[in-house]
Every structure is written in structure tokens, then in C-alpha cells.
PDB file of C-alpha atoms in Angstrom:
ATOM      1  CA  MET A   1      -1.319 -27.301 -13.354  1.00 82.00           C
ATOM      2  CA  LYS A   2       0.885 -28.517 -10.535  1.00 86.00           C
ATOM      3  CA  GLN A   3       0.577 -27.186  -6.983  1.00 87.00           C
ATOM      4  CA  LEU A   4       3.573 -25.320  -5.581  1.00 95.00           C
ATOM      5  CA  THR A   5       5.151 -25.528  -2.147  1.00 96.00           C
ATOM      6  CA  LYS A   6       5.270 -22.416   0.053  1.00 96.00           C
ATOM      7  CA  ALA A   7       8.937 -21.835  -0.846  1.00 97.00           C
ATOM      8  CA  GLU A   8       8.188 -22.210  -4.562  1.00 97.00           C
ATOM      9  CA  GLU A   9       5.244 -19.797  -4.273  1.00 97.00           C
ATOM     10  CA  ASP A  10       7.450 -17.262  -2.481  1.00 97.00           C
ATOM     11  CA  ILE A  11       9.941 -17.309  -5.347  1.00 98.00           C
ATOM     12  CA  MET A  12       7.177 -17.125  -7.939  1.00 98.00           C
ATOM     13  CA  GLN A  13       5.749 -14.058  -6.167  1.00 97.00           C
ATOM     14  CA  VAL A  14       9.125 -12.353  -6.572  1.00 98.00           C
ATOM     15  CA  LEU A  15       9.360 -13.340 -10.244  1.00 98.00           C
ATOM     16  CA  TRP A  16       5.796 -12.184 -10.922  1.00 98.00           C
ATOM     17  CA  ASP A  17       6.634  -8.845  -9.291  1.00 98.00           C
ATOM     18  CA  LEU A  18       9.969  -8.392 -11.082  1.00 98.00           C
ATOM     19  CA  GLY A  19       9.044  -9.924 -14.424  1.00 98.00           C
ATOM     20  CA  GLU A  20      12.494 -11.449 -14.753  1.00 98.00           C
ATOM     21  CA  ALA A  21      15.571 -11.773 -12.560  1.00 98.00           C
ATOM     22  CA  ASN A  22      18.711 -13.724 -11.821  1.00 98.00           C
ATOM     23  CA  VAL A  23      19.031 -15.760  -8.619  1.00 98.00           C
ATOM     24  CA  ALA A  24      20.888 -12.981  -6.776  1.00 97.00           C
ATOM     25  CA  SER A  25      18.113 -10.469  -7.580  1.00 97.00           C
ATOM     26  CA  ILE A  26      15.446 -12.911  -6.444  1.00 98.00           C
ATOM     27  CA  ASN A  27      17.302 -13.533  -3.190  1.00 97.00           C
ATOM     28  CA  GLU A  28      17.691  -9.782  -2.651  1.00 97.00           C
ATOM     29  CA  LYS A  29      13.891  -9.371  -2.428  1.00 97.00           C
ATOM     30  CA  PHE A  30      13.549 -11.687   0.573  1.00 97.00           C
ATOM     31  CA  PRO A  31      13.512 -10.224   4.083  1.00 95.00           C
ATOM     32  CA  GLU A  32      16.240 -11.028   6.595  1.00 96.00           C
ATOM     33  CA  PRO A  33      17.279 -13.680   7.293  1.00 95.00           C
ATOM     34  CA  LYS A  34      17.566 -14.309   3.573  1.00 95.00           C
ATOM     35  CA  PRO A  35      17.610 -17.883   2.290  1.00 96.00           C
ATOM     36  CA  ALA A  36      20.932 -19.237   1.077  1.00 97.00           C
ATOM     37  CA  TYR A  37      21.784 -18.463  -2.557  1.00 97.00           C
ATOM     38  CA  ASN A  38      22.028 -22.208  -3.277  1.00 97.00           C
ATOM     39  CA  THR A  39      18.554 -22.789  -1.810  1.00 97.00           C
ATOM     40  CA  VAL A  40      17.008 -20.165  -4.097  1.00 98.00           C
ATOM     41  CA  SER A  41      18.928 -21.557  -7.057  1.00 97.00           C
ATOM     42  CA  THR A  42      17.698 -25.095  -6.335  1.00 98.00           C
ATOM     43  CA  ILE A  43      14.068 -23.971  -5.987  1.00 98.00           C
ATOM     44  CA  VAL A  44      14.279 -21.999  -9.243  1.00 98.00           C
ATOM     45  CA  ARG A  45      15.509 -25.150 -11.014  1.00 97.00           C
ATOM     46  CA  ILE A  46      12.593 -27.106  -9.494  1.00 97.00           C
ATOM     47  CA  LEU A  47      10.213 -24.426 -10.800  1.00 98.00           C
ATOM     48  CA  GLU A  48      11.868 -24.798 -14.190  1.00 97.00           C
ATOM     49  CA  SER A  49      11.280 -28.577 -14.142  1.00 96.00           C
ATOM     50  CA  LYS A  50       7.619 -27.942 -13.199  1.00 97.00           C
ATOM     51  CA  GLU A  51       7.434 -25.596 -16.214  1.00 97.00           C
ATOM     52  CA  PHE A  52       6.579 -22.531 -14.119  1.00 98.00           C
ATOM     53  CA  VAL A  53       9.843 -20.747 -14.967  1.00 98.00           C
ATOM     54  CA  GLY A  54      11.812 -20.287 -18.146  1.00 98.00           C
ATOM     55  CA  TYR A  55      15.247 -18.761 -18.612  1.00 98.00           C
ATOM     56  CA  ARG A  56      17.585 -17.185 -21.079  1.00 97.00           C
ATOM     57  CA  LYS A  57      21.348 -17.216 -20.890  1.00 97.00           C
ATOM     58  CA  GLU A  58      22.966 -13.888 -20.171  1.00 95.00           C
ATOM     59  CA  GLY A  59      26.729 -13.844 -19.911  1.00 94.00           C
ATOM     60  CA  ARG A  60      27.752 -16.615 -17.548  1.00 93.00           C
ATOM     61  CA  GLY A  61      24.391 -16.700 -15.780  1.00 94.00           C
ATOM     62  CA  HIS A  62      20.690 -17.083 -16.394  1.00 97.00           C
ATOM     63  CA  ILE A  63      17.781 -14.675 -16.298  1.00 98.00           C
ATOM     64  CA  TYR A  64      14.611 -16.395 -15.121  1.00 98.00           C
ATOM     65  CA  TYR A  65      11.050 -15.382 -15.964  1.00 98.00           C
ATOM     66  CA  PRO A  66       7.586 -16.785 -15.186  1.00 98.00           C
ATOM     67  CA  LEU A  67       5.929 -19.030 -17.756  1.00 98.00           C
ATOM     68  CA  VAL A  68       2.665 -19.257 -15.791  1.00 97.00           C
ATOM     69  CA  PRO A  69       0.753 -15.986 -15.313  1.00 97.00           C
ATOM     70  CA  LYS A  70      -0.007 -15.091 -11.701  1.00 97.00           C
ATOM     71  CA  SER A  71      -3.726 -14.821 -12.506  1.00 94.00           C
ATOM     72  CA  ASP A  72      -3.810 -18.404 -13.847  1.00 95.00           C
ATOM     73  CA  TYR A  73      -2.096 -19.797 -10.750  1.00 95.00           C
ATOM     74  CA  SER A  74      -4.252 -17.700  -8.390  1.00 92.00           C
ATOM     75  CA  ASN A  75      -7.432 -18.889 -10.100  1.00 91.00           C
ATOM     76  CA  GLN A  76      -6.374 -22.524  -9.914  1.00 92.00           C
ATOM     77  CA  SER A  77      -5.387 -22.177  -6.240  1.00 91.00           C
ATOM     78  CA  LEU A  78      -8.658 -20.474  -5.335  1.00 89.00           C
ATOM     79  CA  ASN A  79     -10.687 -23.158  -7.109  1.00 89.00           C
ATOM     80  CA  LYS A  80      -8.741 -25.851  -5.239  1.00 90.00           C
ATOM     81  CA  LEU A  81      -9.441 -24.083  -1.940  1.00 90.00           C
ATOM     82  CA  VAL A  82     -13.162 -23.809  -2.703  1.00 91.00           C
ATOM     83  CA  ASP A  83     -13.365 -27.443  -3.799  1.00 93.00           C
ATOM     84  CA  SER A  84     -11.360 -28.778  -0.842  1.00 92.00           C
ATOM     85  CA  TYR A  85     -12.876 -26.793   2.008  1.00 92.00           C
ATOM     86  CA  PHE A  86     -16.250 -25.492   0.797  1.00 93.00           C
ATOM     87  CA  GLN A  87     -17.588 -28.386  -1.331  1.00 92.00           C
ATOM     88  CA  GLY A  88     -17.180 -26.284  -4.472  1.00 90.00           C
ATOM     89  CA  SER A  89     -19.477 -23.518  -3.210  1.00 91.00           C
ATOM     90  CA  PHE A  90     -18.235 -19.941  -3.504  1.00 84.00           C
ATOM     91  CA  LYS A  91     -21.321 -18.911  -1.526  1.00 86.00           C
ATOM     92  CA  SER A  92     -20.170 -21.069   1.392  1.00 89.00           C
ATOM     93  CA  MET A  93     -16.675 -19.604   1.168  1.00 87.00           C
ATOM     94  CA  VAL A  94     -17.933 -15.995   1.193  1.00 82.00           C
ATOM     95  CA  SER A  95     -20.282 -16.791   4.080  1.00 85.00           C
ATOM     96  CA  PHE A  96     -17.411 -18.355   6.029  1.00 87.00           C
ATOM     97  CA  PHE A  97     -15.153 -15.338   5.518  1.00 81.00           C
ATOM     98  CA  MET A  98     -17.946 -12.927   6.405  1.00 81.00           C
ATOM     99  CA  LYS A  99     -18.537 -14.691   9.715  1.00 83.00           C
ATOM    100  CA  LYS A 100     -14.874 -15.252  10.601  1.00 83.00           C
ATOM    101  CA  ASN A 101     -13.645 -11.795   9.560  1.00 82.00           C
ATOM    102  CA  ASP A 102     -16.627  -9.790  10.781  1.00 78.00           C
ATOM    103  CA  ILE A 103     -17.237  -8.080   7.439  1.00 81.00           C
ATOM    104  CA  SER A 104     -19.632  -5.172   7.745  1.00 81.00           C
ATOM    105  CA  ILE A 105     -22.710  -4.648   5.561  1.00 81.00           C
ATOM    106  CA  LYS A 106     -20.976  -1.603   4.002  1.00 87.00           C
ATOM    107  CA  GLU A 107     -17.940  -3.700   3.058  1.00 86.00           C
ATOM    108  CA  MET A 108     -20.186  -6.394   1.591  1.00 82.00           C
ATOM    109  CA  GLU A 109     -22.117  -3.790  -0.423  1.00 86.00           C
ATOM    110  CA  ALA A 110     -18.797  -2.470  -1.782  1.00 88.00           C
ATOM    111  CA  ILE A 111     -17.815  -6.008  -2.788  1.00 83.00           C
ATOM    112  CA  LEU A 112     -21.165  -6.507  -4.517  1.00 83.00           C
ATOM    113  CA  LYS A 113     -20.740  -3.213  -6.398  1.00 87.00           C
ATOM    114  CA  GLU A 114     -17.345  -4.438  -7.671  1.00 85.00           C
ATOM    115  CA  ILE A 115     -18.874  -7.738  -8.759  1.00 81.00           C
ATOM    116  CA  ASN A 116     -21.690  -5.940 -10.583  1.00 84.00           C
ATOM    117  CA  LYS A 117     -19.171  -3.679 -12.383  1.00 83.00           C
ATOM    118  CA  LYS A 118     -17.447  -6.786 -13.768  1.00 73.00           C
ATOM    119  CA  LYS A 119     -20.711  -8.119 -15.282  1.00 64.00           C
TER     120      LYS A 119
END
């Protein structure tokens, strides 16, 4: 799976939230100052060429929808982060975030409970 730029990820986040949308609806979801309509349109076409977005014709326009589930992209991105910065060790990553974010023992116990529920 290809890696996305920040701008591409921002548009994908909107599409994942909406499910499907035209360019104007995507642009509407951005905070002020909003990107130019043409910029959003260009990025959507790039996402289409990367096979992250599909479309169907509706009237004179297109309705775009995600082809890649958010969970698949998130998993791939997290694995890349772990591999690139923590030598593939989730333990090292968790340890890093505990130290840098001052996670309390109670918060860590809650995280462990969630992990154990998933097993």
C-alpha cells in the first residue's frame, strides 16, 4: 500500500468520515482558511490514481468514496512507524510514549485491561 502525503491523508479522513462526497462537500469539512476547490479536486484525482478513492458519476459531477478502509491504512501506517523509529518493537514504542507522555499506572492498567478484553 502506498504512503499518503499529509494533504492526501486529510482528504481521506474526510472521506472516511463521510463515506462518500463530491469535491464541494469534502472542501466544506475543512476549517478556515479552506483550500481552493481546484486543490481538493486535484488531490482527489491523485488519490484515485493511487487507488485509494473510487467514484461514480452523478449528474454532471462525481461522488467519491474510499476504496481503502481506514483501519487498513492506520494499521499499515502504525507498522511503518514502529519499524522506522522503534526497530519493529511495539514494546519500545509503548515505553517511549509512556516516558514522553507521563502516562500514569492507572492509565496503563486501563490500557492493559482493553488489550486483555481483545484476547
